């Protein structure tokens, strides 16, 4: 008799999801589903609102990466007011970039230190009530302190560029409404409550080194868990450099072959379609060229490390070279290497912030440009979790008539389902019970992607874990909560 | 003008006879929350947010003038809660989603709610159903945020002295409307005045808001209800 297992809720990811595992008559895993069951409907209720509200309203999707939505939406709305990215003033672009890299820094620090490190440092089998940031702080006080301060630094960067740490309002159609005053700039050099930019760069490097040592010591399980060959998708700068704010769209296959060869992201509808499954509010985007089964891609830190030719800052470039050398190939498929890739990006973000803080353009006063009104605006951005797409249609009265949001986590949907499937298959091979070990490993595999389910369904809530097991007739035979 | 004595919450103050109670209290450093009332203009008496007790009766302070020996109760916990309830009712009647409203930081309704420490409304939301009115050349009316205070209909005039805002429909269906022919001719300055006059985010302008940084908006700089010494 076939069975179905559900894991619900899953903890330490943003949002709420559950897992069901379906067994066939032989008791083998037939299919695993990562359900995302929240619904918010931002795409609908933004309709009818004036277009300039979009960057402020849509960012309310998320409390973790609102800056990504704010900026991606602003990029799309720039086009509604007839302003392309190259038309923006230097101050506007650099302020937005500074805000964005501040966001990358704080979000990656949040994920590594608060969400991932409890599993990695305290052990997947460690007791549940200790496996959290407090447990990390007790065993690794210095590391936890640096993690907290790195995140704080990123948040302060967001505050001075966006107006506040969460849900700022500074990116407006055609530019930005504030520059960086010298006193704001000095906050990041003087130390005190927040570390200096030099300390941040040093700590980012130390954390990466710490992780690499950890990875080497735990190579076998880190490199074996939820292994998955996939396509990878991200923006890159037209010269192939990593660029998290703007660029062209590159998709590569498992061997590095180009599927999308640096195309203009405005053509995304020609390349992408979305599949819908009745059991999840999260859609499944895929590359039309390859179809539903083969066209899904992974996005986020590992994808960007794989797609880019190089990283345009020296420390992160050296880290990238070491990463590629260590894995022994140009393309890395190791799911848990998302963590390593994320820390390379954290270092890159620190380096970019250091360059930007030093740039006198940030003190200039030319902030906003205007152009000829248009009906369509499309924005792309590399959010901490991957490629983010905002697309708006606006009528001549200024009302938004259509909004399409494809968020990073959505691209990783198929990969997360496969990760769950891989772990379940491994664990249920000789045993039909839901072991604690299996539940823990499913969580860890999903968490590697740092999914934000609130964003993905434009939904709200805490992410808990509930697993259920169903037979072929659809009867629940076993379930467990964590 | 002759000064008279009066009492607020048992304390004796002095102010000119016949002065509006809001101003008489302010002169003495006592803040009475208001929304429809606009200093220097005739009272509208529509919102009731300034409800106080005068000689034992609940009344809207903006509608009254000072007389000798008036006994006012302003900051009893019951009155504070009553005023807060009125503000909450304004919130639930419309769709005042401050986080995405461009009037945030400049909005008097938001500022008063902050001053009253309103965290959440105790009443059910009525889910105001209106579409945004985009028919004007420059003015956009977000009916879901109109609290029917009558500031725009009674106090706003174009450069020729015409009133261009009016109410249509009756009762719960009352909505503010504009004279589209006259609206077309409003100067940029007049348009800004109309937007500022509205105590909420119901009157918006084409081309957008969010034009000032957090920290530089009206109520970021000085929360409502803080009366500096010089203004008493
Ligand atoms: S539009 Fe504004 S000013 Fe006019 S009645 Fe409504 S709330 Fe008052």
XYZ file of C-alpha atoms and ligand atoms in Angstrom:
722
model
C 0.000 0.000 0.000
C 1.455 3.420 -0.889
C 1.852 5.992 1.867
C 2.190 9.748 2.239
C 4.329 11.560 4.847
C 3.850 15.234 5.784
C 6.439 17.500 7.475
C 4.765 20.619 8.795
C 5.890 23.097 10.013
C 9.470 23.720 8.848
C 11.397 26.017 11.156
C 13.988 28.731 10.619
C 12.933 29.671 7.125
C 10.847 32.751 6.390
C 7.191 31.847 5.967
C 5.141 28.695 6.416
C 5.308 25.437 4.475
C 4.840 21.730 4.922
C 6.140 18.575 3.339
C 4.248 15.503 2.224
C 5.895 12.308 1.071
C 3.931 9.864 -1.043
C 4.908 6.229 -1.029
C 3.925 3.720 -3.676
C 2.579 0.209 -3.124
C 6.104 -1.084 -2.633
C 6.747 1.423 0.125
C 9.221 3.411 -1.959
C 9.122 7.180 -2.275
C 7.029 8.025 -5.297
C 6.888 11.810 -4.942
C 7.707 14.452 -2.338
C 6.000 17.786 -2.244
C 7.056 20.960 -0.542
C 3.720 22.715 -0.061
C 3.470 26.425 0.369
C 0.039 27.130 1.632
C -0.035 30.816 2.361
C -1.717 33.308 0.137
C -1.689 37.073 0.104
C -2.495 38.262 -3.376
C -0.317 41.366 -3.720
C -0.507 41.125 -7.501
C -4.240 41.622 -7.255
C -4.652 44.345 -4.717
C -1.968 46.577 -6.219
C -4.265 46.929 -9.219
C -5.845 50.363 -9.344
C -3.200 51.970 -7.123
C -1.112 54.873 -8.499
C 2.147 53.556 -9.939
C 4.433 55.496 -7.581
C 2.992 53.570 -4.634
C 4.337 50.262 -5.977
C 7.915 50.436 -4.615
C 6.580 51.288 -1.158
C 3.551 49.003 -1.116
C 4.965 45.841 -2.689
C 7.974 45.728 -0.364
C 5.507 44.904 2.412
C 5.598 41.376 1.035
C 8.587 40.789 3.210
C 10.280 41.961 6.385
C 13.592 40.299 5.530
C 14.328 41.547 2.040
C 11.988 44.521 1.540
C 14.876 46.463 0.000
C 15.004 43.996 -2.877
C 11.319 44.500 -3.613
C 11.588 48.243 -3.107
C 14.454 48.544 -5.586
C 13.207 46.002 -8.103
C 9.846 47.723 -8.170
C 11.559 51.128 -8.433
C 13.544 49.878 -11.441
C 10.307 48.819 -13.119
C 8.574 52.076 -12.227
C 11.541 54.091 -13.569
C 10.526 52.728 -16.954
C 6.935 53.868 -16.429
C 8.241 57.440 -16.104
C 10.441 56.929 -19.158
C 13.742 56.580 -17.347
C 16.125 53.750 -18.144
C 18.840 52.603 -15.754
C 21.465 54.455 -17.785
C 19.461 57.697 -17.527
C 19.529 57.713 -13.726
C 21.921 60.132 -12.062
C 25.150 58.713 -10.654
C 24.002 59.593 -7.136
C 20.689 57.786 -7.581
C 22.289 54.609 -8.933
C 25.004 54.544 -6.312
C 22.625 55.230 -3.420
C 20.403 52.406 -4.627
C 23.400 50.118 -5.060
C 24.637 50.945 -1.582
C 21.187 50.176 -0.185
C 21.082 46.907 -2.109
C 24.497 45.674 -1.005
C 23.647 46.675 2.575
C 20.612 44.443 2.191
C 22.682 41.563 0.791
C 25.064 41.908 3.723
C 22.363 41.918 6.381
C 20.280 39.171 4.791
C 23.233 36.834 4.214
C 24.476 37.481 7.748
C 20.984 36.775 9.062
C 20.789 33.527 7.143
C 24.228 32.247 7.962
C 24.422 33.198 11.604
C 20.808 33.002 12.742
C 19.256 30.375 10.511
C 21.950 28.040 9.166
C 24.734 28.081 11.741
C 22.706 26.325 14.477
C 22.461 23.227 12.228
C 26.022 23.449 11.035
C 27.815 24.310 14.243
C 25.709 22.579 16.874
C 24.906 19.571 14.715
C 21.726 18.456 13.049
C 21.106 15.913 15.805
C 21.582 18.397 18.637
C 18.590 19.069 20.842
C 15.916 21.200 19.261
C 15.699 23.734 22.084
C 19.411 24.481 21.805
C 19.707 24.471 18.024
C 19.223 28.221 17.512
C 21.181 31.483 17.602
C 21.188 31.447 21.421
C 22.806 28.002 21.373
C 25.383 29.297 18.902
C 26.022 32.324 21.122
C 26.720 30.042 24.088
C 29.168 27.797 22.236
C 30.685 30.295 19.794
C 30.256 33.691 21.481
C 32.754 35.516 19.304
C 31.252 34.244 16.068
C 27.689 34.990 17.185
C 28.670 38.525 18.199
C 30.254 39.185 14.827
C 27.183 37.782 13.086
C 24.880 40.074 15.006
C 27.088 43.115 14.350
C 27.529 42.317 10.648
C 23.775 42.244 10.306
C 23.459 45.479 12.269
C 25.980 47.136 9.969
C 23.919 46.120 6.927
C 20.781 47.450 8.544
C 22.431 50.792 9.308
C 23.482 51.064 5.652
C 19.847 50.501 4.725
C 18.728 53.117 7.229
C 20.915 55.890 5.840
C 20.037 55.066 2.223
C 16.353 54.106 2.486
C 15.292 56.196 5.489
C 14.728 53.332 7.917
C 16.013 49.824 8.532
C 12.891 48.075 7.318
C 10.510 49.378 4.671
C 12.248 52.592 3.675
C 10.828 54.870 1.012
C 13.717 56.578 -0.750
C 13.723 54.959 -4.217
C 11.203 57.002 -6.185
C 10.299 56.943 -9.883
C 13.341 58.237 -11.748
C 15.810 58.211 -8.873
C 16.168 58.619 -5.148
C 14.958 61.303 -2.774
C 18.045 61.592 -0.598
C 21.808 61.444 -0.840
C 24.320 60.365 1.784
C 25.391 63.176 4.080
C 28.973 63.263 5.331
C 27.806 62.671 8.889
C 25.922 59.573 7.737
C 28.993 58.390 5.867
C 31.185 58.849 8.942
C 29.023 56.454 10.964
C 30.659 53.616 9.073
C 34.224 54.687 9.777
C 34.086 55.757 13.402
C 33.152 52.450 15.112
C 31.260 52.327 18.408
C 27.769 50.856 18.244
C 28.330 49.523 14.755
C 31.601 48.086 13.463
C 33.660 50.075 10.964
C 33.635 49.059 7.322
C 37.199 47.788 7.774
C 36.100 45.506 10.607
C 33.181 44.317 8.512
C 35.490 43.309 5.661
C 37.802 41.543 8.077
C 34.969 39.673 9.803
C 33.410 38.681 6.484
C 36.731 37.178 5.508
C 37.176 35.426 8.852
C 33.682 33.956 8.692
C 34.368 32.628 5.218
C 37.646 31.075 6.360
C 35.890 29.578 9.377
C 33.247 28.071 7.097
C 35.783 26.639 4.672
C 37.534 24.839 7.519
C 34.179 23.557 8.717
C 33.281 22.406 5.218
C 36.511 20.501 4.857
C 35.964 18.720 8.171
C 32.377 17.808 7.299
C 32.904 17.215 3.617
C 31.126 13.893 3.346
C 27.686 14.872 4.627
C 27.814 18.448 3.304
C 28.641 17.305 -0.187
C 26.340 14.294 -0.143
C 23.108 15.860 1.098
C 20.360 16.544 -1.448
C 22.809 16.615 -4.325
C 21.113 17.973 -7.373
C 22.238 18.749 -10.918
C 20.381 21.707 -12.329
C 20.386 24.751 -14.524
C 21.405 28.039 -12.938
C 19.970 31.475 -13.543
C 21.031 34.987 -12.594
C 21.767 38.457 -13.808
C 25.386 39.135 -14.691
C 27.077 42.341 -15.779
C 27.389 42.416 -19.594
C 31.099 41.575 -19.245
C 30.261 38.461 -17.218
C 31.063 39.930 -13.791
C 28.866 39.254 -10.788
C 26.438 42.158 -10.392
C 23.595 41.888 -7.951
C 21.861 45.146 -8.882
C 21.663 45.203 -12.647
C 22.712 43.296 -15.733
C 21.716 40.850 -18.413
C 20.099 37.492 -17.924
C 22.260 34.404 -18.078
C 21.072 30.802 -17.677
C 23.461 27.894 -17.851
C 22.955 24.146 -17.950
C 24.514 21.584 -15.571
C 27.765 21.583 -17.560
C 27.954 25.320 -17.896
C 26.498 25.478 -21.401
C 24.560 28.685 -22.074
C 20.778 28.376 -22.217
C 20.151 32.109 -22.069
C 23.132 33.924 -23.420
C 23.153 37.272 -21.654
C 19.759 38.403 -22.893
C 18.012 41.661 -22.124
C 15.695 40.910 -19.189
C 12.868 42.834 -20.808
C 12.364 39.779 -23.020
C 11.741 37.473 -20.052
C 8.222 36.560 -21.170
C 9.686 35.038 -24.322
C 11.868 32.791 -22.230
C 9.883 31.906 -19.114
C 6.544 30.328 -18.315
C 5.094 29.307 -14.959
C 3.502 26.000 -14.030
C 0.850 25.803 -11.323
C 0.229 22.811 -9.050
C -3.028 22.386 -7.147
C -1.234 21.621 -3.858
C 0.879 24.785 -3.562
C 0.391 28.509 -3.898
C 3.981 28.767 -5.069
C 4.325 28.625 -8.850
C 6.964 26.700 -10.777
C 8.753 28.899 -13.318
C 10.644 27.215 -16.147
C 12.545 28.054 -19.314
C 10.187 27.517 -22.219
C 13.001 26.310 -24.415
C 13.572 23.261 -22.211
C 10.002 22.608 -21.084
C 8.522 21.998 -17.625
C 10.599 18.928 -16.787
C 14.030 20.196 -17.734
C 13.554 23.958 -17.760
C 13.707 24.704 -14.033
C 16.741 26.521 -12.682
C 18.291 27.158 -9.328
C 18.862 30.786 -8.327
C 20.586 32.568 -5.460
C 24.159 32.545 -4.207
C 25.235 29.188 -5.652
C 23.644 30.008 -9.002
C 25.396 33.382 -9.161
C 28.730 31.837 -8.238
C 28.191 29.402 -11.104
C 26.936 31.831 -13.744
C 29.411 34.669 -13.273
C 32.789 34.660 -14.998
C 34.398 36.619 -12.201
C 33.665 38.797 -9.174
C 34.767 42.409 -9.603
C 36.215 42.842 -6.100
C 39.584 41.326 -5.204
C 38.901 39.437 -1.964
C 35.709 37.843 -3.226
C 37.382 37.011 -6.548
C 40.151 35.196 -4.702
C 37.490 33.360 -2.685
C 35.693 32.412 -5.899
C 38.882 31.022 -7.409
C 39.485 28.946 -4.299
C 35.877 27.721 -4.322
C 36.137 26.555 -7.909
C 39.504 24.981 -7.303
C 38.222 23.172 -4.201
C 35.163 21.736 -5.941
C 37.322 20.786 -8.897
C 34.985 22.120 -11.562
C 33.690 25.354 -12.986
C 30.126 24.466 -11.965
C 29.306 23.333 -8.427
C 26.101 21.359 -7.842
C 26.529 20.729 -4.109
C 23.344 21.967 -2.485
C 24.887 22.801 0.861
C 27.563 24.838 -0.907
C 24.871 27.499 -1.053
C 26.221 28.408 2.384
C 29.778 28.794 1.082
C 28.593 30.786 -1.914
C 26.521 33.002 0.368
C 29.573 33.837 2.445
C 31.591 34.717 -0.676
C 28.793 37.106 -1.592
C 28.774 38.500 1.929
C 32.449 39.352 1.499
C 31.757 40.813 -1.951
C 28.960 42.950 -0.499
C 31.339 44.288 2.180
C 33.889 45.190 -0.502
C 31.293 46.939 -2.684
C 30.006 48.891 0.315
C 33.583 49.992 1.102
C 34.032 51.258 -2.472
C 30.692 53.057 -2.525
C 31.131 54.722 0.860
C 34.292 56.236 -0.500
C 32.579 57.606 -3.604
C 31.982 61.389 -3.576
C 29.060 60.969 -6.003
C 26.971 59.969 -2.999
C 27.142 63.538 -1.702
C 25.938 65.088 -4.967
C 22.482 66.628 -5.172
C 21.235 65.568 -8.601
C 18.779 62.892 -7.549
C 15.805 62.517 -9.874
C 15.313 62.600 -13.657
C 12.096 62.492 -15.647
C 11.209 61.171 -19.073
C 8.347 60.258 -21.367
C 5.581 58.211 -19.723
C 5.324 54.565 -20.810
C 2.797 51.805 -20.167
C 5.086 48.948 -19.194
C 7.843 48.671 -16.640
C 9.968 45.623 -15.965
C 12.568 45.390 -13.217
C 15.041 42.601 -12.466
C 17.354 42.397 -9.502
C 19.471 39.767 -7.780
C 17.867 39.625 -4.351
C 19.738 37.776 -1.585
C 17.786 34.619 -2.471
C 18.033 34.982 -6.240
C 16.556 36.577 -9.332
C 13.604 38.808 -8.583
C 11.195 40.003 -11.261
C 8.681 42.856 -11.037
C 6.537 43.694 -14.018
C 3.839 46.390 -14.100
C 1.400 47.764 -16.647
C 0.060 51.254 -15.966
C -2.773 53.102 -17.754
C -2.675 56.720 -18.921
C -4.370 57.873 -15.674
C -1.454 56.433 -13.624
C -3.322 53.395 -12.265
C -1.573 50.033 -12.178
C -3.569 47.596 -14.307
C -1.325 44.533 -14.097
C 1.404 43.317 -11.795
C 3.467 40.171 -12.137
C 5.935 39.244 -9.417
C 8.268 36.274 -9.745
C 10.334 36.068 -6.607
C 13.595 34.280 -5.994
C 12.250 31.452 -3.873
C 9.793 30.534 -6.629
C 12.628 29.669 -9.024
C 14.040 27.290 -6.420
C 10.676 25.596 -5.924
C 11.420 22.567 -8.092
C 14.896 22.241 -6.582
C 13.486 22.278 -3.044
C 10.956 19.595 -3.973
C 13.765 17.488 -5.398
C 15.921 18.086 -2.341
C 13.128 16.788 -0.118
C 12.684 13.831 -2.443
C 16.374 12.978 -2.375
C 16.518 13.012 1.430
C 13.268 11.057 1.783
C 14.382 8.423 -0.716
C 17.650 7.982 1.120
C 16.020 7.670 4.542
C 13.010 5.581 3.641
C 14.957 3.022 1.636
C 15.047 0.387 4.346
C 12.706 1.856 6.842
C 9.127 3.110 6.692
C 9.284 5.279 9.814
C 9.606 9.046 10.030
C 12.856 9.248 11.932
C 14.045 12.391 13.682
C 17.144 12.241 11.473
C 15.085 12.356 8.306
C 13.039 15.305 9.487
C 16.181 17.184 10.429
C 17.861 16.521 7.116
C 14.801 17.610 5.149
C 14.817 20.860 7.075
C 18.500 21.398 6.457
C 18.138 20.702 2.730
C 15.301 23.187 2.374
C 17.043 25.764 4.515
C 20.131 25.715 2.278
C 18.047 27.644 -0.241
C 17.132 30.224 2.414
C 13.588 30.140 1.117
C 11.291 33.034 1.822
C 7.834 31.586 1.488
C 6.148 34.828 2.421
C 7.671 36.423 -0.624
C 7.138 33.425 -2.819
C 3.411 33.357 -2.396
C 3.324 36.967 -1.367
C 2.168 35.362 1.933
C 2.614 35.825 5.693
C 3.476 33.782 8.783
C 6.144 31.808 10.666
C 7.724 28.805 9.073
C 7.007 25.709 11.097
C 7.504 21.931 10.080
C 4.865 19.204 9.792
C 5.457 15.916 7.949
C 2.647 13.506 6.997
C 2.685 10.102 5.419
C -0.180 9.001 3.167
C -0.984 5.723 1.474
C -1.991 5.250 -2.150
C -5.644 5.678 -1.215
C -4.798 9.065 0.292
C -5.166 7.948 3.913
C -2.921 9.558 6.507
C -0.911 6.862 8.220
C 1.727 8.793 10.094
C 2.504 12.407 10.866
C 5.019 14.318 12.948
C 5.363 17.900 14.083
C 8.560 19.682 14.995
C -9.561 91.637 24.651
C -10.545 90.938 28.241
C -8.791 87.974 29.849
C -10.907 85.500 31.757
C -10.115 82.636 34.117
C -11.111 79.069 33.334
C -10.179 75.612 34.543
C -8.764 72.606 32.733
C -8.744 69.416 34.774
C -8.910 71.473 37.966
C -6.067 73.839 37.157
C -6.753 77.536 36.639
C -5.653 79.264 33.411
C -6.270 82.591 31.721
C -7.091 83.394 28.089
C -8.984 86.077 26.137
C -12.739 85.989 26.470
C -14.399 84.519 23.359
C -11.313 82.652 22.186
C -11.825 79.264 20.591
C -11.310 76.570 23.256
C -8.685 74.711 21.223
C -6.616 77.892 21.036
C -7.253 78.888 24.648
C -5.978 75.469 25.775
C -2.997 75.597 23.410
C -2.055 79.060 24.660
C -1.743 77.456 28.083
C 0.249 74.463 26.865
C -2.646 71.966 26.836
C -3.061 69.962 23.644
C -6.555 69.002 22.570
C -6.381 66.629 19.559
C -8.123 67.896 16.420
C -8.541 66.762 12.832
C -11.117 68.865 10.997
C -10.238 72.049 12.894
C -7.746 74.337 11.186
C -6.238 77.221 13.091
C -7.382 80.594 11.799
C -10.388 79.186 9.947
C -14.035 78.817 10.897
C -14.768 75.671 12.848
C -16.236 72.716 10.952
C -17.194 70.520 13.895
C -17.334 67.376 11.799
C -14.831 64.941 13.273
C -15.502 65.212 17.051
C -11.912 64.212 17.794
C -11.644 67.254 20.109
C -14.380 65.984 22.409
C -13.949 67.355 25.947
C -16.319 67.877 28.852
C -17.560 71.424 29.388
C -19.348 72.104 32.638
C -20.086 68.353 32.740
C -21.295 67.885 29.136
C -19.358 66.156 26.321
C -18.848 68.626 23.488
C -16.538 69.303 20.560
C -14.029 71.886 21.852
C -13.542 73.495 18.443
C -17.191 74.559 18.359
C -17.020 76.559 21.586
C -15.603 79.865 22.693
C -14.262 80.750 26.095
C -16.402 82.290 28.807
C -15.583 83.285 32.367
C -15.121 80.389 34.790
C -15.589 77.611 32.254
C -14.857 74.215 33.805
C -13.169 71.981 31.205
C -12.205 68.341 31.518
C -9.676 67.377 28.844
C -7.342 64.633 29.942
C -9.388 62.291 32.056
C -8.774 58.674 31.098
C -12.401 58.319 30.022
C -12.174 61.286 27.634
C -8.821 60.151 26.281
C -10.293 56.752 25.543
C -13.380 58.298 23.966
C -11.261 60.426 21.608
C -9.111 57.444 20.758
C -12.240 55.462 19.940
C -13.337 58.231 17.562
C -9.976 58.089 15.779
C -10.190 54.300 15.598
C -13.632 54.628 14.029
C -12.174 56.897 11.359
C -9.523 54.276 10.641
C -11.955 51.371 10.328
C -14.404 53.339 8.232
C -11.824 53.948 5.519
C -8.726 52.199 4.296
C -5.899 53.977 6.057
C -2.951 51.759 5.286
C -0.221 54.119 6.505
C 2.769 51.961 5.414
C 2.082 52.522 1.721
C 0.472 55.970 1.889
C 2.500 58.836 0.506
C 0.981 61.159 3.106
C 2.759 59.163 5.846
C 4.768 61.515 8.055
C 2.675 64.463 6.824
C -0.707 62.993 7.677
C -2.597 64.545 10.542
C -4.741 61.469 11.118
C -1.626 59.315 11.439
C 0.029 61.881 13.711
C -3.008 62.084 16.001
C -3.201 58.285 16.141
C 0.466 58.162 17.164
C -0.090 60.889 19.777
C -2.943 58.829 21.238
C -0.790 55.708 21.180
C -3.310 53.925 19.008
C -1.887 50.482 18.175
C -4.887 48.770 16.720
C -8.543 49.589 16.181
C -10.997 47.891 18.554
C -13.744 47.971 15.906
C -14.313 45.865 12.813
C -13.007 47.241 9.521
C -15.710 48.160 7.073
C -13.481 47.544 4.019
C -14.207 50.742 2.172
C -14.943 49.700 -1.416
C -14.274 52.733 -3.584
C -12.140 52.953 -6.676
C -9.618 55.733 -6.805
C -10.934 58.712 -8.774
C -8.443 59.537 -11.504
C -10.663 61.842 -13.613
C -9.007 65.101 -12.572
C -6.124 66.538 -14.556
C -3.907 66.752 -11.503
C -5.922 65.788 -8.462
C -6.495 62.143 -7.580
C -9.170 61.364 -5.003
C -8.596 58.307 -2.846
C -12.156 58.038 -1.504
C -11.202 55.203 0.813
C -9.198 57.672 2.876
C -11.721 60.519 3.044
C -13.005 61.118 6.573
C -15.557 63.703 5.412
C -14.032 66.463 7.462
C -15.226 69.168 5.024
C -11.917 71.014 5.028
C -11.671 70.831 1.258
C -15.337 71.567 0.569
C -15.591 74.514 2.967
C -12.104 75.985 3.237
C -10.504 75.550 -0.186
C -10.973 78.136 -2.943
C -9.322 78.460 -6.329
C -7.592 81.663 -7.420
C -10.937 83.118 -8.526
C -12.474 82.413 -5.139
C -14.583 79.427 -6.239
C -15.041 76.377 -4.093
C -14.184 73.395 -6.260
C -14.712 70.489 -3.861
C -18.178 69.300 -2.897
C -19.901 66.228 -1.523
C -22.046 63.937 -3.628
C -24.522 61.301 -2.438
C -25.836 61.103 1.124
C -25.304 59.250 4.378
C -22.752 56.470 4.333
C -22.389 56.835 0.562
C -21.199 60.456 0.783
C -18.089 61.083 -1.283
C -15.994 64.097 -2.059
C -15.909 65.267 -5.684
C -14.165 68.016 -7.656
C -15.265 70.487 -10.285
C -13.227 69.019 -13.125
C -13.324 72.190 -15.248
C -11.959 74.382 -12.495
C -9.535 71.764 -11.222
C -7.779 71.804 -14.602
C -6.833 75.439 -14.053
C -5.346 75.167 -10.571
C -1.780 76.402 -10.196
C 0.936 74.120 -8.812
C 0.812 76.113 -5.585
C -2.941 75.692 -5.239
C -2.631 71.971 -5.927
C -0.090 71.612 -3.160
C -2.344 73.603 -0.851
C -5.243 71.208 -1.556
C -3.108 68.171 -0.803
C -1.810 69.685 2.417
C -5.231 70.848 3.529
C -6.572 67.313 3.615
C -5.827 65.821 7.046
C -5.506 62.341 5.524
C -4.206 60.994 2.203
C -7.483 61.425 0.316
C -6.289 64.252 -1.948
C -3.263 63.196 -3.994
C -1.524 64.752 -6.960
C -0.560 63.217 -10.283
C 3.115 62.350 -10.512
C 3.478 61.003 -7.030
C 4.570 61.621 -3.518
C 7.259 60.071 -1.336
C 9.296 63.098 -2.291
C 10.918 63.757 1.084
C 13.200 61.636 3.193
C 12.075 60.089 6.455
C 13.132 62.512 9.163
C 12.270 65.606 7.122
C 8.489 65.230 6.937
C 6.206 67.462 8.971
C 5.446 65.154 11.887
C 8.880 63.476 11.840
C 10.297 66.792 12.932
C 7.783 67.612 15.579
C 5.117 65.105 16.649
C 1.658 66.571 16.848
C 0.635 67.704 20.314
C 4.062 68.934 21.330
C 3.577 72.618 22.014
C 6.865 74.554 22.149
C 7.059 77.332 24.722
C 6.987 80.182 22.228
C 3.688 79.056 20.745
C 1.719 79.094 23.956
S -10.959 64.796 0.933
Fe -9.701 65.188 2.728
S -10.170 67.326 3.208
Fe -11.770 66.647 1.859
S -13.412 65.934 3.194
Fe -12.169 64.154 2.680
S -10.702 64.005 4.339
Fe -11.555 66.056 4.444
